[in-house]
Coordinates of C-alpha atoms and ligand atoms in Angstrom, one line a residue:
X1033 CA 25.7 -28.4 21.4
X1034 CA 28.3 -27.0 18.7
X1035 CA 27.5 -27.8 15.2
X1036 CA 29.8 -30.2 13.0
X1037 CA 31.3 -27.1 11.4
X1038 CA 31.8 -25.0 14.5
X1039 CA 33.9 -27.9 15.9
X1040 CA 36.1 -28.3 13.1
X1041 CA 36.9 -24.8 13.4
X1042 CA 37.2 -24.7 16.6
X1043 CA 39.9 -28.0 15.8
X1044 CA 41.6 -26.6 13.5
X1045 CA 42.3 -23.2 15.3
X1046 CA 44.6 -25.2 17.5
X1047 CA 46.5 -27.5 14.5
X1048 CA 49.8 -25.7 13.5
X1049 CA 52.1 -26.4 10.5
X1050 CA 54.5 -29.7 11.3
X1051 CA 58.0 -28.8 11.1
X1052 CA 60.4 -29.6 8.4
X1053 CA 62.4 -33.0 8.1
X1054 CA 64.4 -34.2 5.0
X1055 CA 63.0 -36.9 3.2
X1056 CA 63.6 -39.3 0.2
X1057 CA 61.8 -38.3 -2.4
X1058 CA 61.1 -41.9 -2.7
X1059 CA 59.3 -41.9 0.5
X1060 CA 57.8 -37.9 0.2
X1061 CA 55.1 -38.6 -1.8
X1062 CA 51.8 -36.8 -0.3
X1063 CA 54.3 -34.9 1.4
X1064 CA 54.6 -31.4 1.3
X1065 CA 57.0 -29.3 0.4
X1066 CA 58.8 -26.9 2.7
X1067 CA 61.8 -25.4 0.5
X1068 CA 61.9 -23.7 -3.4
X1069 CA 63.5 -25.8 -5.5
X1070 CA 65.1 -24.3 -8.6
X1071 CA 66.9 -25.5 -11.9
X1072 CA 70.5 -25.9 -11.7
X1073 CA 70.5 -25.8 -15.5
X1074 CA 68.6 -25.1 -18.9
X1075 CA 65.6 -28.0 -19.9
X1076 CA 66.1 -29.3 -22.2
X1077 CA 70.0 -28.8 -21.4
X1078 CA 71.0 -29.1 -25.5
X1079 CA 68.9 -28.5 -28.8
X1080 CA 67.8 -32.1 -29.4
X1081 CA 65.4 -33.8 -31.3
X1082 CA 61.5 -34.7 -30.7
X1083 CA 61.2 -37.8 -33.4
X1084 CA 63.3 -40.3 -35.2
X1085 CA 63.7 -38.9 -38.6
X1086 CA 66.8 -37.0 -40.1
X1087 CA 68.2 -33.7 -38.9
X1088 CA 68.0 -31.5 -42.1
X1089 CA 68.2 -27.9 -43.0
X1090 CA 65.4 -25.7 -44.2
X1091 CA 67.6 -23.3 -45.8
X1092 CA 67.8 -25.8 -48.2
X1093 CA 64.3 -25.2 -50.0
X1094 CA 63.7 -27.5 -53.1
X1095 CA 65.8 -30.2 -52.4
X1096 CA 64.1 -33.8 -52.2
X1097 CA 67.0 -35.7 -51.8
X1098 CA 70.1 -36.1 -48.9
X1099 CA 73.0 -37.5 -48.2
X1100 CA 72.8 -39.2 -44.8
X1101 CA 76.4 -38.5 -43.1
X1102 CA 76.2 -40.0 -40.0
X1103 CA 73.6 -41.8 -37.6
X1104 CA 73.2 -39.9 -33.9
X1105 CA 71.8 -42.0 -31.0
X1106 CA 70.8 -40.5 -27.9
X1107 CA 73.2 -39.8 -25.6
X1108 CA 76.1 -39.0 -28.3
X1109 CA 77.5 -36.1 -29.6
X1110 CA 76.9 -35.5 -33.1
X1111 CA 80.5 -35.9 -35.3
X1112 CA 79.7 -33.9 -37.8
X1113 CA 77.7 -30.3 -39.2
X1114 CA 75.6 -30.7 -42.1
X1115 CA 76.2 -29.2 -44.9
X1116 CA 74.4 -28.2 -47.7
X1117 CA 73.0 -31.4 -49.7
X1118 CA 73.5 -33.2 -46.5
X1119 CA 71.1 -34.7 -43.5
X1120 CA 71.8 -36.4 -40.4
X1121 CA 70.0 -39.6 -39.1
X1122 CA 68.9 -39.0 -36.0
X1123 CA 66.6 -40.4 -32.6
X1124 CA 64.5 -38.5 -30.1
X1125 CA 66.2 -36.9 -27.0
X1126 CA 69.2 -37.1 -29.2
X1127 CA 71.8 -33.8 -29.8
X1128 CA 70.9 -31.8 -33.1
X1129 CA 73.9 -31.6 -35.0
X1130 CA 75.6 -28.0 -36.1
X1131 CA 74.0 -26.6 -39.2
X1132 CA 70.9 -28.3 -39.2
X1133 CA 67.6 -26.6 -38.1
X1134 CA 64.9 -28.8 -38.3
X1135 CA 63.5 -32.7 -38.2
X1136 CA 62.0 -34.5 -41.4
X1137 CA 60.2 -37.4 -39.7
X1138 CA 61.3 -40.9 -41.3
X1139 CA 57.8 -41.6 -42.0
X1140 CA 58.1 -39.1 -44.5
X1141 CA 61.3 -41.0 -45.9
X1142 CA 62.1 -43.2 -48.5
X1143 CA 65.6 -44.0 -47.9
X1144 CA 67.8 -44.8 -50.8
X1145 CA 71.6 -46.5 -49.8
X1146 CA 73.2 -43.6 -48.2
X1147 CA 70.1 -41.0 -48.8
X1148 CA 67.0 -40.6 -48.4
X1149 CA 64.0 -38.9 -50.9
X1150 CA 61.1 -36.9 -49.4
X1151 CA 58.9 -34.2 -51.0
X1152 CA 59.4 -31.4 -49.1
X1153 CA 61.5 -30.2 -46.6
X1154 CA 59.9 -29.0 -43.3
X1155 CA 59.9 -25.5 -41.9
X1156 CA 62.8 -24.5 -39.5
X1157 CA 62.6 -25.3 -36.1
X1158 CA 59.8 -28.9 -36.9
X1159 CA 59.9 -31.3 -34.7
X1160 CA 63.1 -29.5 -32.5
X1161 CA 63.2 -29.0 -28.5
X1162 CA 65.5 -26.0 -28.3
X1163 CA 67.5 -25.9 -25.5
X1164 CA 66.1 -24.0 -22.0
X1165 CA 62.2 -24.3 -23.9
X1166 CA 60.8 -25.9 -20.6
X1167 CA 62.8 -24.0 -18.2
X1168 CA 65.8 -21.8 -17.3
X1169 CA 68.6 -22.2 -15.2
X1170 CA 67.1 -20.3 -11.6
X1171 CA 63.9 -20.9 -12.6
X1172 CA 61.8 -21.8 -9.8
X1173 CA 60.7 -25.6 -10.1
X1174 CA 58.6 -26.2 -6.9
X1175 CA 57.1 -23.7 -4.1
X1176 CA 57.1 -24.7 -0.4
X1177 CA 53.4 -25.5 -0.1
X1178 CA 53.4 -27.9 -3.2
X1179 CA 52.1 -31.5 -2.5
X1180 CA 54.1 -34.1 -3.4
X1181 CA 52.9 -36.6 -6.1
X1182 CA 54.2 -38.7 -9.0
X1183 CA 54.7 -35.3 -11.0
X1184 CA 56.6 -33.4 -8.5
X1185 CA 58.7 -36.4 -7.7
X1186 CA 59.7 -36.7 -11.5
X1187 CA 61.1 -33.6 -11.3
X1188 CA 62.6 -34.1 -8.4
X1189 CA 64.3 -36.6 -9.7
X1190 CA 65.6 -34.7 -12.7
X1191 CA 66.7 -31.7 -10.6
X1192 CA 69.0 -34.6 -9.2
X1193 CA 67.5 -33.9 -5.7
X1194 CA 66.9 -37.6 -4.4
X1195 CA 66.6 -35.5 -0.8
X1196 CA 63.9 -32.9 0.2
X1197 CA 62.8 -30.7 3.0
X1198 CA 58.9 -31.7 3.9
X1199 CA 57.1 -30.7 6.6
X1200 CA 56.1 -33.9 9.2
X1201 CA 53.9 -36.3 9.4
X1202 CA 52.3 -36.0 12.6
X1203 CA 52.6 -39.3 14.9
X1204 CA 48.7 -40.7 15.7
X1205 CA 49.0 -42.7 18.7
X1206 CA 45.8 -44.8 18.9
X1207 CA 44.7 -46.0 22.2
X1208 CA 41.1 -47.9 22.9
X1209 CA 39.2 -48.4 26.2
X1210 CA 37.3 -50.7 27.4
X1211 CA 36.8 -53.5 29.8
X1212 CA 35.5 -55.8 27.2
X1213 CA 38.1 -55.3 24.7
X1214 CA 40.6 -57.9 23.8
X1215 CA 43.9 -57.5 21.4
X1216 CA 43.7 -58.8 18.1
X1217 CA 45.3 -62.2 18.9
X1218 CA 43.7 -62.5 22.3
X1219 CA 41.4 -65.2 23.4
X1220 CA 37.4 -64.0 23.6
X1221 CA 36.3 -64.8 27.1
X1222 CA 32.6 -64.5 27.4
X1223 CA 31.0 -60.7 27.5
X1224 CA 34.3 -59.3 25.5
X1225 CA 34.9 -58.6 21.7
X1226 CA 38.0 -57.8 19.8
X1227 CA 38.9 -54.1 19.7
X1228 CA 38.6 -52.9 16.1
X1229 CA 38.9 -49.3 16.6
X1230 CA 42.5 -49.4 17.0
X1231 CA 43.2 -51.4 13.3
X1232 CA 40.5 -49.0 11.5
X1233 CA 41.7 -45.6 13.2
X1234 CA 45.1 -46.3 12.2
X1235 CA 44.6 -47.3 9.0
X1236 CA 42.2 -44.2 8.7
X1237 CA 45.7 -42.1 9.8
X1238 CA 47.6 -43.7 7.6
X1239 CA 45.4 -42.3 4.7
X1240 CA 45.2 -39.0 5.9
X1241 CA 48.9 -38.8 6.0
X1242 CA 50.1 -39.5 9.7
X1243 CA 51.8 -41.8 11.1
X1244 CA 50.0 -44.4 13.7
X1245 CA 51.2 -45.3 17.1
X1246 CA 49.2 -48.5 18.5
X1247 CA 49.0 -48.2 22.5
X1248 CA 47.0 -51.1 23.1
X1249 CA 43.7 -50.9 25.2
X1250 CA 43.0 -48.7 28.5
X1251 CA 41.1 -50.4 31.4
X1252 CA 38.0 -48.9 32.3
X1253 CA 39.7 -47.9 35.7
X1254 CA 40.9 -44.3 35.9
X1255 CA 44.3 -45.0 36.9
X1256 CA 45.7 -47.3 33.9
X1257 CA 43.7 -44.8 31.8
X1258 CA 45.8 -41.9 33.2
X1259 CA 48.7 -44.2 32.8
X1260 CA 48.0 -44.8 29.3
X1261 CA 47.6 -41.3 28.5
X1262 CA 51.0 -40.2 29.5
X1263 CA 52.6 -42.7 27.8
X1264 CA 50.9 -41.1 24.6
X1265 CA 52.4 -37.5 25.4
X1266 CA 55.4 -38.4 23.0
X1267 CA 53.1 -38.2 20.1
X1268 CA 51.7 -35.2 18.1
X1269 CA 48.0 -36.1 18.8
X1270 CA 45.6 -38.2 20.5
X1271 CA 43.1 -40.3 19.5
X1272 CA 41.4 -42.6 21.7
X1273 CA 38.0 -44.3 21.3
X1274 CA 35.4 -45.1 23.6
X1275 CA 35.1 -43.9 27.5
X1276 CA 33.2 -41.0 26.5
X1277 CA 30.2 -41.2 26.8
X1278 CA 28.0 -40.9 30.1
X1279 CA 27.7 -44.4 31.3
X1280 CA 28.8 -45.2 35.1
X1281 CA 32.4 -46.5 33.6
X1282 CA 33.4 -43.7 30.9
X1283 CA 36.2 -41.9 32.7
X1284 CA 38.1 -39.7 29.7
X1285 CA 36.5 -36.8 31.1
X1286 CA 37.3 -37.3 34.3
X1287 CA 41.1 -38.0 33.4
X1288 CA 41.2 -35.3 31.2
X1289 CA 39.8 -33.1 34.5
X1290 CA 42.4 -34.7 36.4
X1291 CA 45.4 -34.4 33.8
X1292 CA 44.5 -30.4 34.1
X1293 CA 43.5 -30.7 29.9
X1294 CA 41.9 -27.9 28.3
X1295 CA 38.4 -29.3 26.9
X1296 CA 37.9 -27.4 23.9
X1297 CA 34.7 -28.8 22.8
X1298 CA 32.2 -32.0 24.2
X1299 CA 28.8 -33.0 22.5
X1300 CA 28.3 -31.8 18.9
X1301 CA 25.0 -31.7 17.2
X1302 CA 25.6 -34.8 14.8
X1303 CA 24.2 -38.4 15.0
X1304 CA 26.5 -41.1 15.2
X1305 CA 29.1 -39.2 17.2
X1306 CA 27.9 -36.7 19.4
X1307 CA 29.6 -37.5 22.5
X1308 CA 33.2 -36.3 20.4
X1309 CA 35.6 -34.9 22.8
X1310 CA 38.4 -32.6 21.9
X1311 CA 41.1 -31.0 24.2
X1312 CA 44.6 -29.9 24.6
X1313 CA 46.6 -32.1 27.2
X1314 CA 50.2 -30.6 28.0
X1315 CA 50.6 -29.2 24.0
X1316 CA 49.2 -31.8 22.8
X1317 CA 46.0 -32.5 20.8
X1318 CA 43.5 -35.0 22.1
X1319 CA 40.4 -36.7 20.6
X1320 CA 38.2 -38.7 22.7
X1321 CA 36.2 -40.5 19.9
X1322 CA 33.0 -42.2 20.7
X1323 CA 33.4 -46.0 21.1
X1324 CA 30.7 -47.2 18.3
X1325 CA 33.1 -48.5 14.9
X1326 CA 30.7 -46.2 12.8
X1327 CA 30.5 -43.5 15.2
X1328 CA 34.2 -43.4 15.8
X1329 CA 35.4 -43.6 11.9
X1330 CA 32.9 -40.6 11.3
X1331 CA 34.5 -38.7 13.8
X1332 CA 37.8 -39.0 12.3
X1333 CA 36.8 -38.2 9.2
X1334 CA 35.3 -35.1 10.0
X1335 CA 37.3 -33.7 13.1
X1336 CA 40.7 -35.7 12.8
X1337 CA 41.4 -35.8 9.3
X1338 CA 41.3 -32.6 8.4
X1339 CA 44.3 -31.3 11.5
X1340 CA 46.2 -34.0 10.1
X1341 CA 45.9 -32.7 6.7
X1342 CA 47.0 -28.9 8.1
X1343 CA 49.6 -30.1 10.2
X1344 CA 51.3 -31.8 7.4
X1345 CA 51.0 -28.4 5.2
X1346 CA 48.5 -28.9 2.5
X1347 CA 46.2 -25.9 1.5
X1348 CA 42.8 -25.4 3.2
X1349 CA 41.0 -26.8 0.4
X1350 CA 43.0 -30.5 0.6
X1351 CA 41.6 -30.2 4.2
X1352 CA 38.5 -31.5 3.9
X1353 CA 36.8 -34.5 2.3
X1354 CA 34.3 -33.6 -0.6
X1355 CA 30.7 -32.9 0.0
X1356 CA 28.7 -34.1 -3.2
X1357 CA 25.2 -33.5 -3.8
X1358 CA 23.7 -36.8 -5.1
X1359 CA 20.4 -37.9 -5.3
X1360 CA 18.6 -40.4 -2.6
X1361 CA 17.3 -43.7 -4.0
X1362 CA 15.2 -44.7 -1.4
X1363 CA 13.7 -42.7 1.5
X1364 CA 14.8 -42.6 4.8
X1365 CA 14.2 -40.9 7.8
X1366 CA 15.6 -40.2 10.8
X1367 CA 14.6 -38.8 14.7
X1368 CA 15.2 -35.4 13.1
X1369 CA 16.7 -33.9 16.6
X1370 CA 20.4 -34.0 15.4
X1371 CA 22.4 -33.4 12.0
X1372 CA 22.0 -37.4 10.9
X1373 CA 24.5 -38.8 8.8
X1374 CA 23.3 -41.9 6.7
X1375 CA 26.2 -44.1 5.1
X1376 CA 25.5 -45.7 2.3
X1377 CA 27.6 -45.7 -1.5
X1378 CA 27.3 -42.8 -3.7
X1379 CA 28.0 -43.7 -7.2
X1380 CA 27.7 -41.9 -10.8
X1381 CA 24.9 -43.1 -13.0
X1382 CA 24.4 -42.1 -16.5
X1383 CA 26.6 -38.9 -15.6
X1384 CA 24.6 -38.2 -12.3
X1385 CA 25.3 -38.6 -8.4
X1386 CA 23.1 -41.6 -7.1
X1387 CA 22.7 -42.5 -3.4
X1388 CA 22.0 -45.7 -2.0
X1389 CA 21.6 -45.9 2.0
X1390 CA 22.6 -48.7 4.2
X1391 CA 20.1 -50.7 5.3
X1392 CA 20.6 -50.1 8.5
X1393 CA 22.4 -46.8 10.6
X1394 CA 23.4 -48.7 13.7
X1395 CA 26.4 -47.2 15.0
X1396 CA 27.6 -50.3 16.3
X1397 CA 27.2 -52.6 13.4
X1398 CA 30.8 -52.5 12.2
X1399 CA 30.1 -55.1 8.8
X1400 CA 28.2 -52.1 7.4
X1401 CA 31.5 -50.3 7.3
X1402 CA 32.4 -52.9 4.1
X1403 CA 31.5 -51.0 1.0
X1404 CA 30.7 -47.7 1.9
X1405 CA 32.0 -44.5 0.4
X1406 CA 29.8 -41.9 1.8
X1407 CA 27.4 -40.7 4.3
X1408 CA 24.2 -38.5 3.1
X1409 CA 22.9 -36.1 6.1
X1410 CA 20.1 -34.6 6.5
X1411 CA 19.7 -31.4 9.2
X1412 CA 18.6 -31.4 12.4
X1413 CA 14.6 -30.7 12.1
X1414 CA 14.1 -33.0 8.8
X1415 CA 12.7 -36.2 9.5
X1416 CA 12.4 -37.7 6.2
X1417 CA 13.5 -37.7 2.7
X1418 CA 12.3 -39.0 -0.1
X1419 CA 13.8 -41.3 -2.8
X1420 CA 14.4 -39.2 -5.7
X1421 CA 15.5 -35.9 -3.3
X1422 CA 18.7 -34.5 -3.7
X1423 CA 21.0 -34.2 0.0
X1424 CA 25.0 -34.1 0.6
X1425 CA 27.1 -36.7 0.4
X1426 CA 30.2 -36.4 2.3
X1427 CA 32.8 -38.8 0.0
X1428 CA 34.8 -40.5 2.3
X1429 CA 35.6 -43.3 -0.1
X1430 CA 36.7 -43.9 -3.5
X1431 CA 32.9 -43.2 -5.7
X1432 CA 31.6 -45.6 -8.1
X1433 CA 32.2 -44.3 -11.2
Ligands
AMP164 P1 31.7 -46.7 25.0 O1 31.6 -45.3 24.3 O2 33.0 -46.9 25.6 O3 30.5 -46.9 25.8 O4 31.5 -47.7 23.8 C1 30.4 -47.7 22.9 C2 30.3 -49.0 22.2 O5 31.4 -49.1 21.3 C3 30.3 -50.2 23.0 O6 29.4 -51.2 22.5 C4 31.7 -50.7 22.9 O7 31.8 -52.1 23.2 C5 32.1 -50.4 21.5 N1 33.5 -50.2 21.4 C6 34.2 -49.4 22.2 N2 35.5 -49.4 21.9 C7 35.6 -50.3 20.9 C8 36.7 -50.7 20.1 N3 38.0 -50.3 20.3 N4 36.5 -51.6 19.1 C9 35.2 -52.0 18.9 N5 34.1 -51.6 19.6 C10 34.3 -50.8 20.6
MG165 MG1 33.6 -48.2 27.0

């Protein structure tokens, strides 16, 4: 048996870089980048002015009192240059007029009819943007490679590029198996329950960036489960959950055999999940999670997540969810023969990470998905760990904080 870190190298060896598609930068955000994007002109594009106050000159040392000669607003022209004796009222963003040089701030102002009265003058260039300060004309704005996030988009925007080229989201389709599996709005006959998998796996991809495909539930019969799986070839990957295990009516294998896939890895050394299946089937990436809710969602966070994150171009450290050391507030213990992940909520306490398990670590018990952020593991060979130990955390929610 491969270890968690082997198989996600092993995974990732086979994800490439999405191609490029033009977006709106409206809907790009998370996105990355796949083109430079440079300044068509200066920043700011005019000398302007960073307060409300008056446009003066500091040439003018000793003077404590100015004529105002006109009022400039943002987005107008100033009419006028000032002159010696003279001073401009003026708001921020706003064009500094010819001759002055720098900004007395009105809080600094009495005004006085048609002038104002100050102490002292300020030095030249107070309180003045000068025109190209943030960036040139040319100047490189974005590199492909950047992620795409409220910033970016902002200047976006003011590069007046409402269209960009991104690299795709990969499409997720989603397929669950399983005899006893009913649709959402279908009617529970005895012996069934409603197939979950499908909601939380694509709401999983959904976070991660891709884009989910539902395809319904497979029989446990190995002909609809072929059937299935071709009809999931027009997607970028795979996922399906259950079937995979070695009970009398788990068939992936045997369709994957039959489909003439390329298993890449089956059985890692981890507990929920080891029965995680991955292959190629005719260029296209397949998981064969394990069927258990907890077991399943584990798997994607460790082994699906992070090809989604590569395909869609983000750098290898936005691969992978965060590993925290925290320490364990209870003890727990485990059958020490497998890397055991724990979930449980990790949250920050008086500026340190804090641990609390889950009651229980059934893999089927789905309500103990409700609140978690975070699984603690412990390696294969420890037993037991004592409250007040330190262990990893791997974050796969938002922390308490
Ligand atoms: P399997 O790996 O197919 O034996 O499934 C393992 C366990 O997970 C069984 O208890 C299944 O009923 C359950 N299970 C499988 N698929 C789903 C699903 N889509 N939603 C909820 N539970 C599932
Ligand atoms: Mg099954």
């Amino acid at each position: 048996m491969i270890s968690v870190e082997e198989a996600q190298q092993l995974i990732l060896d086979t994800v490439v870089l999405g191609g490029v598609e033009r977006l709106d930068i409206l809907g790009a955000g998370g996105r990355v980048l796949a083109e430079t994007v440079t300044a068509a002109q200066d920043f700011p594009p005019y000398d302007n002015s960073a307060m409300d106050g008056y446009a003066v000159r500091s040439q003018d040392l000793g003077q404590t009192r100015l004529t105002v000669i006109e009022v400039i607003p943002a987005g107008k022209l100033p009419e006028r240059a000032v002159g010696t004796g003279e001073c401009a009222r003026i708001m921020t963003g706003a064009v500094l007029p010819a001759g002055a040089d720098a900004i007395l701030i009105q809080e600094e102002v009495n005004v006085r009819g048609d002038a104002i009265e100050f102490a002292q003058l300020p030095q030249s260039g107070t309180h003045v943007r000068c025109r190209g300060d943030y960036h040139r004309a040319g100047d490189i704005l974005l590199k492909p490679g950047t992620v795409l996030r409220a910033g970016e988009i902002a200047i976006l925007a003011a590069a007046q590029r409402s269209f960009v080229l991104a690299h795709r989201a990969p499409i997720v389709a989603v397929l669950s198996t399983g005899d006893e599996l009913v649709g959402i709005d279908g009617h529970l006959q005895p012996g069934q329950i409603v197939d979950s998998n499908q909601y939380g796996l694509a709401a999983q991809v959904r976070a991660a960036g891709g884009i989910p495909r539902m395809l319904g539930i497979a029989r446990d019969d190995p002909a609809h489960l072929r059937e299935c799986l071709e009809s999931a070839l027009s997607a970028d990957f795979i996922l399906t959950s259950g079937g995979v295990s070695v009970g009398q009516f788990d068939y992936m294998l045997q369709v994957l055999a039959e489909m003439a896939a390329e298993v890449v890895l089956y059985k890692i050394n981890m507990k929920p999940g080891k029965p995680l299946t991955f292959a190629r089937l005719r260029g296209r990436l397949l998981w064969g999670l394990p069927g258990n809710p907890v077991s399943a969602l584990l798997c994607f966070w460790q082994f699906v997540r992070p090809a989604i994150r590569k395909s869609l171009g983000y750098p290898g450290t936005g691969w992978f969810l965060p590993n925290i050391q925290a320490r364990l507030n209870a003890s727990v213990s485990t059958k020490g023969d497998r890397r055991t992940y724990l979930r449980g909520r990790l949250a920050l306490e008086s500026g340190e990470w804090v641990f609390t398990p889950y009651r229980t670590d059934s893999s089927g018990d789905l309500v103990s998905l409700a609140g978690i952020n975070g699984f603690a593991w412990l390696e294969r060979g420890i037993a037991v760990a004592e409250s007040g130990s330190t262990v990893p955390v791997l974050l796969v929610g938002e922390p308490d904080t």
